[in-house]
Coordinates of C-alpha atoms in Angstrom, one line a residue:
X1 CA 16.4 -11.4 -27.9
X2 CA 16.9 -11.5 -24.2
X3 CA 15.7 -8.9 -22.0
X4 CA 19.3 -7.1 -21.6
X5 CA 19.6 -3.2 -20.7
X6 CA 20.2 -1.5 -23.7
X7 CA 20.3 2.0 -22.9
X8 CA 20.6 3.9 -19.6
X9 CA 17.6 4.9 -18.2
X10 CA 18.6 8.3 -19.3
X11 CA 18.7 7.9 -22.5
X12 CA 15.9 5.8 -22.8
X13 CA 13.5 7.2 -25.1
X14 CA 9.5 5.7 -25.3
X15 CA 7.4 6.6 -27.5
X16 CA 3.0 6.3 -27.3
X17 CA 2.2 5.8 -30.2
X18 CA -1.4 4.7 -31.9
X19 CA -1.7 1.6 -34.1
X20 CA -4.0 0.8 -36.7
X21 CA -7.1 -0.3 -34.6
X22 CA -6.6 3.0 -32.5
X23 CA -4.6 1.8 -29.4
X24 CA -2.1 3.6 -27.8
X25 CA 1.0 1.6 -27.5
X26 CA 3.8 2.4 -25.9
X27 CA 7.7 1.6 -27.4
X28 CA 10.8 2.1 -26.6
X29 CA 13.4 3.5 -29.0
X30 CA 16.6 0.7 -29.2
X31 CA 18.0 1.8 -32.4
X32 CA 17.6 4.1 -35.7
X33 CA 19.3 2.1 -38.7
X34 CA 19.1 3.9 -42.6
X35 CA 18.7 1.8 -45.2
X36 CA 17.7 2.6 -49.0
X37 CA 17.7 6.2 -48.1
X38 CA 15.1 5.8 -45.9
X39 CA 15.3 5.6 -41.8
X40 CA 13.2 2.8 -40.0
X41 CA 13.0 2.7 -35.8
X42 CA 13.7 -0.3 -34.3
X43 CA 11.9 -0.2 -30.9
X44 CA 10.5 -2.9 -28.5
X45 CA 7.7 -3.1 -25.9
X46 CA 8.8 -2.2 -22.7
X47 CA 6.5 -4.2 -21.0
X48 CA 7.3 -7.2 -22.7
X49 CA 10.0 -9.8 -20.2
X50 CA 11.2 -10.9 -23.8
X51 CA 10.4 -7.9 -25.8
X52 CA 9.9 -8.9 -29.5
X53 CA 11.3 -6.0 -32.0
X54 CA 9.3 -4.1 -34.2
X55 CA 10.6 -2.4 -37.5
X56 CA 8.6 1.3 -37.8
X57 CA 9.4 3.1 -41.1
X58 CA 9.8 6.9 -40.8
X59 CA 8.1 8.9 -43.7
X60 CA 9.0 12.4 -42.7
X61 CA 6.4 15.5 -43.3
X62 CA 6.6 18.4 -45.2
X63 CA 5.3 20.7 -42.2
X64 CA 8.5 18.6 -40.2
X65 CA 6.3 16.0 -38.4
X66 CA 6.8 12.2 -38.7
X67 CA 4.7 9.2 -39.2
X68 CA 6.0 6.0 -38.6
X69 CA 4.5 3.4 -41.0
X70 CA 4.6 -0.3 -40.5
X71 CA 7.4 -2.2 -43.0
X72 CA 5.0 -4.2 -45.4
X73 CA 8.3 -5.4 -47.7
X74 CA 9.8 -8.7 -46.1
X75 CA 12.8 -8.5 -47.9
X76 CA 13.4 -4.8 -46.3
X77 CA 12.4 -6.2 -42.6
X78 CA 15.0 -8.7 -42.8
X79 CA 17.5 -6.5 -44.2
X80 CA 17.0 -4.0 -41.4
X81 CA 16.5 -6.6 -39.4
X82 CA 19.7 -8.3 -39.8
X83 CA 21.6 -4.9 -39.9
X84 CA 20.2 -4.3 -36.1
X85 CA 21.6 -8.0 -35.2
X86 CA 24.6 -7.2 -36.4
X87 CA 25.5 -3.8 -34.4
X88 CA 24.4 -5.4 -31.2
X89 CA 25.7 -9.6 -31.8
X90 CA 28.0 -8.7 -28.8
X91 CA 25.1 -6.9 -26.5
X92 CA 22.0 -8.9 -27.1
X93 CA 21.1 -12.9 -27.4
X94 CA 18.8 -12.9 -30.6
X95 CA 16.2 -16.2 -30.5
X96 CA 14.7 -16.3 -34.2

């Protein structure tokens, strides 16, 4: 994917977010795409000249929180995956 602008600055939207050996990282929201009746995140590293795209799963809370879970199912990545390539074919260069 080539590092395009996506959103405004405005409506950028970055999350911190802790991974699973206890870093904060910090991503930046491109896209919220439903599939199967559930929502996953597609966000990329800020940081990153040619930002690779991670797939975060949103399992909603009870007390109206969210955690975002990484995507374990390769055949749901790529489907999520390929629906995000889709909506933005005429915005972004994709290099898988």
């Amino acid at each position: 994917m080539a590092n395009e602008e996506i959103l405004d600055e405005e409506e950028a939207s970055i999350f911190c977010l802790t991974d699973e050996n206890g870093n904060d990282v910090e991503l930046e929201l491109i896209d919220s795409i439903t599939y199967e009746d559930r929502e996953y995140l597609i966000m990329v590293s800020p940081e990153e000249e040619i930002p690779e795209v991670v797939i975060l799963e949103v399992d909603p809370r009870a007390d109206g929180t969210e955690f975002y879970l990484t995507v374990k199912d390769q055949d749901v990545l790529d489907a999520v995956y390929n629906i995000f390539k889709d909506r933005f074919k005429d915005i972004l260069t994709f290099n898988d």
